[in-house]
Amino acid sequence: MARPRIAVRAAVALALTLAGTLATACGAGSDGSRTLTWSMWANGGEEQQVWQELADRVSNEDPRITIKLETSSFDDYFTKLATRFDSGDAPCIVSMQALRTTGYTQGMLPLDDLIARNKFDVSDFDKSVLDGLSADGKQYALPYDVGPVILTYNKDMFRSAGVPEPRVGWTLAEFESAARKLTGDRQYGFVAAPQDVSMFPMVLTRSGAQPTDGAGRLRLTTPAMTEGVQWYADLAAKEKVAPRLPAPDPAFSDREFLSGNVGMGTNGPWALLNLRNQAGFQVGLTTLPAGPEGSRTYTSGSGFGISTSCPDPEGAFKAITLMTARKQLEWLGGVGRAYPSRESAQHAWYDNAHLAGAREVLEAANATAIPLRTTKNWEQVNRQLNQYGPDLFSGASSAQHVLEQVQGQAGQD
């Protein structure tokens, strides 16, 4: 039965009104302007200022785009993001770490069609971090940084103790010797912690063990992994060249290193801003000490994606392409917040690092670095490692027992 013309006109008018209301609620203006929310982690006011400036720089580049920044600490970020994905009210632009991508794809929009439709060239991005921000053959984020896990050290402490500063290619035996010589009078040679980016690179260089197999299954109980983790934990529990971990604390490593009471710790080039501005001592960089197969490490990075609940994916895609443009990544590299994911922008990090030997260290680390492959429930794995860490690092529990617990609770057959 045909509908009366007046009813059709009324229905069309109502639909247009609702569409206009939705567009306004989503931040899209009739003149093509748009307001997009962006969720990012920030540990401290300085980092928050950097991300706010990046948002402002994008708006300066394209005045039609306004980015509303929301931040939380890294420790809380992914838990909050999962909750917002589940509730369907996630921000349009979401920040993602390569290690955790596979666990959050249910709330993120694959970018492949947008990349193809906009003819966006990704060839300048480091391939390892592009791969890390993808899952099941789909790209979920555009990277802003990349970098290998390296060793940072307190130059002042080495100088005071009369210990030669570590050089590229140094060995585990030299690392252990330096850690012993630096320890004493409420000071420690190294800081060890059960976080993924802190512990697994050191285990890799010590025993070659990786936490997952080629198919993405958790493999924490292999002999090589057990041996490597026990050695790492014993730096605190038996050798006492590292401070005890008093309670589950994801910020333990950075806080202990910045206190000036620890000689060495693992970190990455992404941490330069905090280290340079917060450390009351000269910071040095070197490669992880070489084990039986040489110095080995992991590379990781982060980027910006689009949530499935974003009503304006085209606008969000435009924003993240501007956020990861060479101009912006050169700026991020210059202020020390990112080792740029674009190879053409990496010179800016070196130009402004003001750390002797930084290029040699990063190039040597990059030459052997491999992506840290994780599982879909990696957040759970990391949380449990933190939970059982205090007993492991005090010697109250063994690596075998802890790894069996985590494998049993979070593992996949």
Coordinates of C-alpha atoms in Angstrom, one line a residue:
M1 CA 0.0 0.0 0.0
A2 CA 1.4 3.4 -1.0
R3 CA 2.2 5.9 1.8
P4 CA 0.5 9.4 1.5
R5 CA 2.9 12.0 0.1
I6 CA 2.6 14.2 3.3
A7 CA 3.6 11.2 5.4
V8 CA 6.6 10.6 3.2
R9 CA 7.7 14.2 3.4
A10 CA 7.2 14.1 7.2
A11 CA 9.3 11.0 7.5
V12 CA 12.1 12.5 5.3
A13 CA 12.1 15.7 7.4
L14 CA 12.3 13.7 10.6
A15 CA 15.1 11.6 9.3
L16 CA 17.1 14.7 8.2
T17 CA 16.5 16.2 11.7
L18 CA 17.7 13.1 13.4
A19 CA 20.7 12.9 11.1
G20 CA 21.6 16.6 11.9
T21 CA 21.2 15.9 15.6
L22 CA 23.5 12.9 15.4
A23 CA 26.1 14.8 13.4
T24 CA 26.1 17.6 16.0
A25 CA 26.4 15.1 18.9
C26 CA 29.3 13.5 17.1
G27 CA 31.1 16.8 16.7
A28 CA 30.7 17.2 12.9
G29 CA 29.7 20.7 11.8
S30 CA 27.9 21.8 8.7
D31 CA 31.1 23.5 7.5
G32 CA 33.1 20.3 7.6
S33 CA 34.6 21.0 11.0
R34 CA 34.8 18.1 13.5
T35 CA 35.7 17.5 17.1
L36 CA 37.3 14.2 17.8
T37 CA 38.1 12.7 21.2
W38 CA 41.5 11.0 21.7
S39 CA 42.5 8.7 24.5
M40 CA 46.2 8.5 25.4
W41 CA 48.4 7.5 28.3
A42 CA 50.6 10.1 30.1
N43 CA 52.7 9.5 33.1
G44 CA 53.0 13.0 34.5
G45 CA 52.2 16.6 33.4
E46 CA 55.1 16.9 31.0
E47 CA 53.9 14.0 28.9
Q48 CA 50.4 15.4 29.0
Q49 CA 51.6 18.7 27.7
V50 CA 53.4 17.0 24.8
W51 CA 50.3 15.2 23.7
Q52 CA 48.2 18.3 24.1
E53 CA 50.6 20.2 21.9
L54 CA 50.4 17.4 19.3
A55 CA 46.6 17.8 19.3
D56 CA 47.0 21.6 18.9
R57 CA 49.6 21.2 16.1
V58 CA 47.1 19.0 14.1
S59 CA 44.4 21.7 14.6
N60 CA 46.9 24.3 13.3
E61 CA 47.6 22.1 10.3
D62 CA 43.9 21.6 9.6
P63 CA 41.7 24.2 11.4
R64 CA 38.6 22.1 10.7
I65 CA 39.9 19.4 13.1
T66 CA 39.7 19.8 16.9
I67 CA 41.1 17.0 19.0
K68 CA 39.9 16.7 22.6
L69 CA 42.6 14.9 24.6
E70 CA 41.8 12.5 27.4
T71 CA 44.7 10.9 29.4
S72 CA 45.3 8.4 32.1
S73 CA 48.4 6.7 33.5
F74 CA 49.9 3.9 31.4
D75 CA 49.1 1.5 34.3
D76 CA 45.4 2.2 34.1
Y77 CA 45.0 3.0 30.4
F78 CA 44.3 -0.4 28.9
T79 CA 41.9 -1.5 31.7
K80 CA 39.9 1.6 31.1
L81 CA 40.0 1.2 27.3
A82 CA 38.7 -2.3 27.5
T83 CA 35.8 -1.1 29.7
R84 CA 35.0 1.6 27.2
F85 CA 35.2 -0.8 24.3
D86 CA 32.7 -3.1 26.1
S87 CA 30.3 -0.2 26.7
G88 CA 30.5 1.1 23.2
D89 CA 31.5 4.7 24.1
A90 CA 35.3 4.6 23.3
P91 CA 36.9 7.8 22.0
C92 CA 37.2 8.1 18.2
I93 CA 41.0 8.0 18.3
V94 CA 42.6 5.4 20.5
S95 CA 46.3 4.9 21.3
M96 CA 47.6 1.4 21.1
Q97 CA 50.9 -0.3 22.0
A98 CA 52.1 -2.9 19.6
L99 CA 52.5 -5.5 22.4
R100 CA 48.8 -5.3 23.2
T101 CA 47.2 -4.9 19.8
T102 CA 45.9 -8.5 19.4
G103 CA 43.9 -8.2 22.7
Y104 CA 42.0 -5.1 21.6
T105 CA 41.0 -5.6 18.0
Q106 CA 37.4 -6.2 19.0
G107 CA 37.0 -2.5 19.6
M108 CA 39.2 -1.1 16.8
L109 CA 38.4 -0.5 13.2
P110 CA 40.7 -2.1 10.6
L111 CA 42.4 0.7 8.7
D112 CA 43.2 -1.1 5.4
D113 CA 40.2 0.2 3.5
L114 CA 40.8 3.8 4.7
I115 CA 44.5 3.5 3.8
A116 CA 43.6 2.2 0.3
R117 CA 40.8 4.7 -0.3
N118 CA 42.9 7.7 0.7
K119 CA 45.9 6.4 -1.1
F120 CA 47.9 6.8 2.1
D121 CA 51.6 5.8 1.7
V122 CA 52.9 3.7 4.6
S123 CA 56.2 2.8 3.1
D124 CA 58.1 5.3 5.3
F125 CA 57.0 3.6 8.5
D126 CA 59.3 1.1 10.1
K127 CA 57.9 -2.3 9.1
S128 CA 58.4 -4.0 12.4
V129 CA 56.1 -1.6 14.3
L130 CA 53.5 -1.7 11.4
D131 CA 53.5 -5.4 11.8
G132 CA 53.2 -5.1 15.6
L133 CA 50.1 -2.8 15.2
S134 CA 48.4 -5.4 13.0
A135 CA 46.6 -8.6 13.7
D136 CA 45.2 -11.4 11.4
G137 CA 46.5 -9.6 8.4
K138 CA 44.7 -6.3 9.2
Q139 CA 46.3 -2.9 10.1
Y140 CA 44.7 -1.4 13.3
A141 CA 46.9 1.6 14.0
L142 CA 49.4 4.0 12.4
P143 CA 52.6 4.1 14.4
Y144 CA 54.2 7.2 15.9
D145 CA 57.2 5.6 17.5
V146 CA 59.4 2.5 17.5
G147 CA 62.4 1.4 19.3
P148 CA 64.5 -1.4 20.8
V149 CA 64.7 -2.1 24.4
I150 CA 68.2 -0.9 25.6
L151 CA 70.0 -0.4 28.8
T152 CA 70.1 3.0 30.5
Y153 CA 72.7 3.7 33.2
N154 CA 73.6 6.3 35.7
K155 CA 76.9 7.8 34.5
D156 CA 77.5 9.6 37.8
M157 CA 77.2 6.3 39.8
F158 CA 79.6 4.5 37.4
R159 CA 82.1 7.4 37.7
S160 CA 81.9 7.5 41.5
A161 CA 82.4 3.7 41.8
G162 CA 85.3 3.8 39.4
V163 CA 83.5 1.3 37.1
P164 CA 84.2 1.7 33.3
E165 CA 81.0 2.7 31.5
P166 CA 79.5 -0.1 29.4
R167 CA 80.2 -0.1 25.7
V168 CA 78.2 -1.6 22.8
G169 CA 78.8 -5.3 22.6
W170 CA 79.6 -5.8 26.3
T171 CA 78.8 -9.2 27.8
L172 CA 76.6 -10.6 30.5
A173 CA 79.7 -11.4 32.6
E174 CA 80.7 -7.7 32.4
F175 CA 77.2 -6.7 33.3
E176 CA 77.1 -8.9 36.4
S177 CA 80.5 -7.6 37.4
A178 CA 79.5 -4.0 37.1
A179 CA 76.3 -4.7 39.0
R180 CA 78.2 -6.1 41.9
K181 CA 80.7 -3.3 42.0
L182 CA 77.9 -0.6 41.9
T183 CA 76.0 -2.3 44.8
G184 CA 76.5 -1.1 48.4
D185 CA 75.5 1.6 50.9
R186 CA 71.8 1.4 50.0
Q187 CA 72.6 1.5 46.3
Y188 CA 72.1 -1.2 43.7
G189 CA 73.7 -2.0 40.4
F190 CA 70.5 -2.9 38.5
V191 CA 66.7 -2.7 38.8
A192 CA 64.8 -5.9 37.9
A193 CA 61.0 -6.1 37.6
P194 CA 58.5 -8.5 36.2
Q195 CA 57.0 -6.2 33.5
D196 CA 57.1 -7.6 30.0
V197 CA 59.3 -4.9 28.4
S198 CA 61.7 -5.0 31.4
M199 CA 62.1 -8.7 32.0
F200 CA 61.6 -10.6 28.6
P201 CA 64.4 -8.7 26.7
M202 CA 66.9 -9.6 29.4
V203 CA 65.7 -13.2 29.3
L204 CA 66.0 -13.3 25.5
T205 CA 69.6 -12.1 25.6
R206 CA 70.4 -14.6 28.5
S207 CA 68.7 -17.8 27.2
G208 CA 67.1 -17.0 23.9
A209 CA 63.6 -17.9 25.3
Q210 CA 60.5 -16.1 24.0
P211 CA 57.2 -16.0 25.8
T212 CA 55.1 -17.2 22.8
D213 CA 55.5 -19.6 19.9
G214 CA 55.1 -18.8 16.3
A215 CA 51.4 -19.4 16.4
G216 CA 50.8 -16.9 19.2
R217 CA 50.4 -19.4 22.0
L218 CA 51.8 -18.7 25.5
R219 CA 54.9 -20.7 26.3
L220 CA 56.2 -19.7 29.7
T221 CA 57.3 -23.1 31.0
T222 CA 60.1 -24.1 28.6
P223 CA 63.4 -24.9 30.2
A224 CA 65.1 -21.9 28.5
M225 CA 62.4 -19.5 29.8
T226 CA 62.4 -20.9 33.3
E227 CA 66.2 -20.7 33.4
G228 CA 66.2 -17.1 32.1
V229 CA 63.6 -15.8 34.4
Q230 CA 65.2 -17.5 37.4
W231 CA 68.5 -15.8 36.6
Y232 CA 66.8 -12.5 36.2
A233 CA 64.9 -12.8 39.5
D234 CA 68.0 -13.9 41.3
L235 CA 69.7 -10.6 40.6
A236 CA 67.4 -9.4 43.5
A237 CA 66.7 -12.6 45.4
K238 CA 70.2 -14.1 45.6
E239 CA 72.8 -11.8 44.1
K240 CA 71.2 -8.8 45.8
V241 CA 72.5 -6.5 43.1
A242 CA 68.9 -5.3 42.5
P243 CA 66.4 -3.9 45.1
R244 CA 63.6 -6.2 46.3
L245 CA 60.2 -5.6 44.8
P246 CA 58.0 -4.9 47.9
A247 CA 54.6 -5.2 46.2
P248 CA 53.1 -5.4 42.7
D249 CA 54.1 -2.1 41.2
P250 CA 54.3 -1.4 37.5
A251 CA 56.1 1.9 38.1
F252 CA 58.9 0.3 40.2
S253 CA 61.6 0.2 37.6
D254 CA 61.4 3.8 36.5
R255 CA 61.0 5.1 40.0
E256 CA 64.0 3.2 41.3
F257 CA 66.2 4.3 38.4
L258 CA 65.2 7.9 38.6
S259 CA 65.8 7.9 42.4
G260 CA 69.5 7.9 41.6
N261 CA 70.1 4.8 43.8
V262 CA 70.2 2.3 40.9
G263 CA 73.0 2.0 38.4
M264 CA 71.3 0.4 35.4
G265 CA 67.8 -0.4 34.1
T266 CA 66.1 -1.4 30.9
N267 CA 64.1 1.1 28.9
G268 CA 63.7 2.5 25.4
P269 CA 64.2 5.7 23.4
W270 CA 60.6 6.6 24.1
A271 CA 61.6 7.4 27.7
L272 CA 64.2 10.1 26.9
L273 CA 61.9 13.0 27.8
N274 CA 61.2 11.7 31.3
L275 CA 64.8 10.6 31.9
R276 CA 66.3 13.8 30.6
N277 CA 63.9 16.0 32.6
Q278 CA 63.5 14.1 35.8
A279 CA 66.9 12.4 36.4
G280 CA 69.2 14.3 38.7
F281 CA 72.2 12.7 37.0
Q282 CA 73.8 12.1 33.6
V283 CA 72.1 9.3 31.7
G284 CA 73.9 6.9 29.5
L285 CA 72.7 4.4 26.9
T286 CA 74.1 1.0 25.8
T287 CA 73.0 -2.3 24.3
L288 CA 71.7 -5.1 26.5
P289 CA 74.6 -7.3 27.5
A290 CA 75.5 -10.1 25.1
G291 CA 74.6 -13.7 26.0
P292 CA 75.6 -16.9 24.3
E293 CA 74.1 -15.7 21.0
G294 CA 75.2 -12.1 21.3
S295 CA 73.2 -9.1 22.4
R296 CA 69.5 -9.7 21.7
T297 CA 66.5 -7.5 22.3
Y298 CA 62.9 -6.8 21.4
T299 CA 61.5 -3.9 19.5
S300 CA 58.1 -2.3 20.1
G301 CA 56.2 0.8 19.5
S302 CA 52.9 2.5 19.6
G303 CA 50.4 4.2 17.4
F304 CA 47.0 5.7 16.9
G305 CA 43.9 3.8 15.7
I306 CA 40.1 4.3 15.4
S307 CA 37.5 2.8 17.6
T308 CA 34.5 0.9 16.1
S309 CA 32.2 3.2 18.0
C310 CA 33.6 6.3 16.2
P311 CA 30.8 7.9 14.1
D312 CA 33.3 9.7 11.9
P313 CA 36.0 7.3 10.8
E314 CA 37.0 9.4 7.8
G315 CA 37.6 12.4 10.0
A316 CA 39.5 10.3 12.6
F317 CA 41.6 8.8 9.8
K318 CA 42.5 12.3 8.5
A319 CA 43.5 13.2 12.1
I320 CA 45.8 10.2 12.7
T321 CA 47.5 10.7 9.3
L322 CA 48.3 14.3 10.4
M323 CA 49.4 13.0 13.9
T324 CA 51.8 10.6 12.3
A325 CA 53.0 12.9 9.5
R326 CA 56.8 13.4 9.1
K327 CA 56.5 17.0 10.4
Q328 CA 54.9 16.0 13.7
L329 CA 57.1 12.9 14.2
E330 CA 60.2 15.1 13.7
W331 CA 58.8 17.4 16.4
L332 CA 58.1 14.4 18.8
G333 CA 61.6 13.1 18.2
G334 CA 63.0 16.5 18.8
V335 CA 61.4 16.9 22.2
G336 CA 62.5 13.3 23.1
R337 CA 59.1 11.7 23.4
A338 CA 59.4 9.3 20.5
Y339 CA 62.0 7.6 18.4
P340 CA 60.0 8.3 15.2
S341 CA 58.3 5.4 13.4
R342 CA 59.0 7.2 10.1
E343 CA 62.5 6.5 9.0
S344 CA 62.7 9.9 7.4
A345 CA 62.0 11.6 10.8
Q346 CA 64.5 9.6 12.9
H347 CA 67.2 12.2 12.4
A348 CA 65.3 14.5 14.7
W349 CA 65.8 12.2 17.7
Y350 CA 69.5 12.0 17.2
D351 CA 69.8 15.7 16.6
N352 CA 68.3 16.5 19.9
A353 CA 69.1 13.5 22.1
H354 CA 72.3 15.0 23.5
L355 CA 73.4 11.6 24.6
A356 CA 76.9 10.5 23.5
G357 CA 76.9 7.4 21.4
A358 CA 73.1 7.2 21.1
R359 CA 73.2 6.5 17.3
E360 CA 75.7 3.7 17.7
V361 CA 73.7 2.1 20.5
L362 CA 70.3 2.2 18.7
E363 CA 71.7 1.1 15.4
A364 CA 73.4 -1.9 17.1
A365 CA 70.2 -2.8 19.0
N366 CA 68.0 -2.4 16.0
A367 CA 70.3 -4.8 14.1
T368 CA 69.3 -7.7 16.3
A369 CA 65.9 -6.6 17.6
I370 CA 62.8 -8.7 16.9
P371 CA 59.2 -7.9 17.7
L372 CA 57.9 -9.1 21.0
R373 CA 55.0 -11.4 20.0
T374 CA 52.2 -11.6 22.5
T375 CA 48.8 -13.3 23.1
K376 CA 45.3 -11.9 22.9
N377 CA 45.1 -12.0 26.7
W378 CA 48.5 -10.5 27.2
E379 CA 47.1 -7.9 29.6
Q380 CA 46.1 -10.8 31.9
V381 CA 49.6 -12.4 31.6
N382 CA 51.3 -9.2 32.5
R383 CA 49.0 -8.6 35.4
Q384 CA 49.7 -12.0 36.8
L385 CA 53.4 -11.6 36.4
N386 CA 53.1 -8.5 38.5
Q387 CA 51.0 -10.2 41.0
Y388 CA 53.4 -13.1 41.6
G389 CA 56.5 -10.9 41.1
P390 CA 57.2 -10.0 44.8
D391 CA 57.5 -13.6 45.8
L392 CA 59.7 -14.5 42.9
F393 CA 62.0 -11.5 43.4
S394 CA 62.3 -12.1 47.1
G395 CA 63.2 -15.8 46.7
A396 CA 60.0 -17.0 48.4
S397 CA 58.9 -18.7 45.1
S398 CA 60.8 -20.1 42.2
A399 CA 60.5 -19.1 38.5
Q400 CA 59.2 -22.6 37.7
H401 CA 56.4 -22.3 40.2
V402 CA 55.4 -18.8 39.1
L403 CA 55.6 -19.5 35.4
E404 CA 53.5 -22.6 35.8
Q405 CA 50.9 -20.6 37.7
V406 CA 50.7 -17.9 35.0
Q407 CA 50.8 -20.5 32.2
G408 CA 48.0 -22.5 33.8
Q409 CA 45.8 -19.5 34.5
A410 CA 46.4 -17.5 31.3
G411 CA 47.9 -20.0 28.9
Q412 CA 46.3 -21.4 25.8
D413 CA 46.6 -25.0 24.6

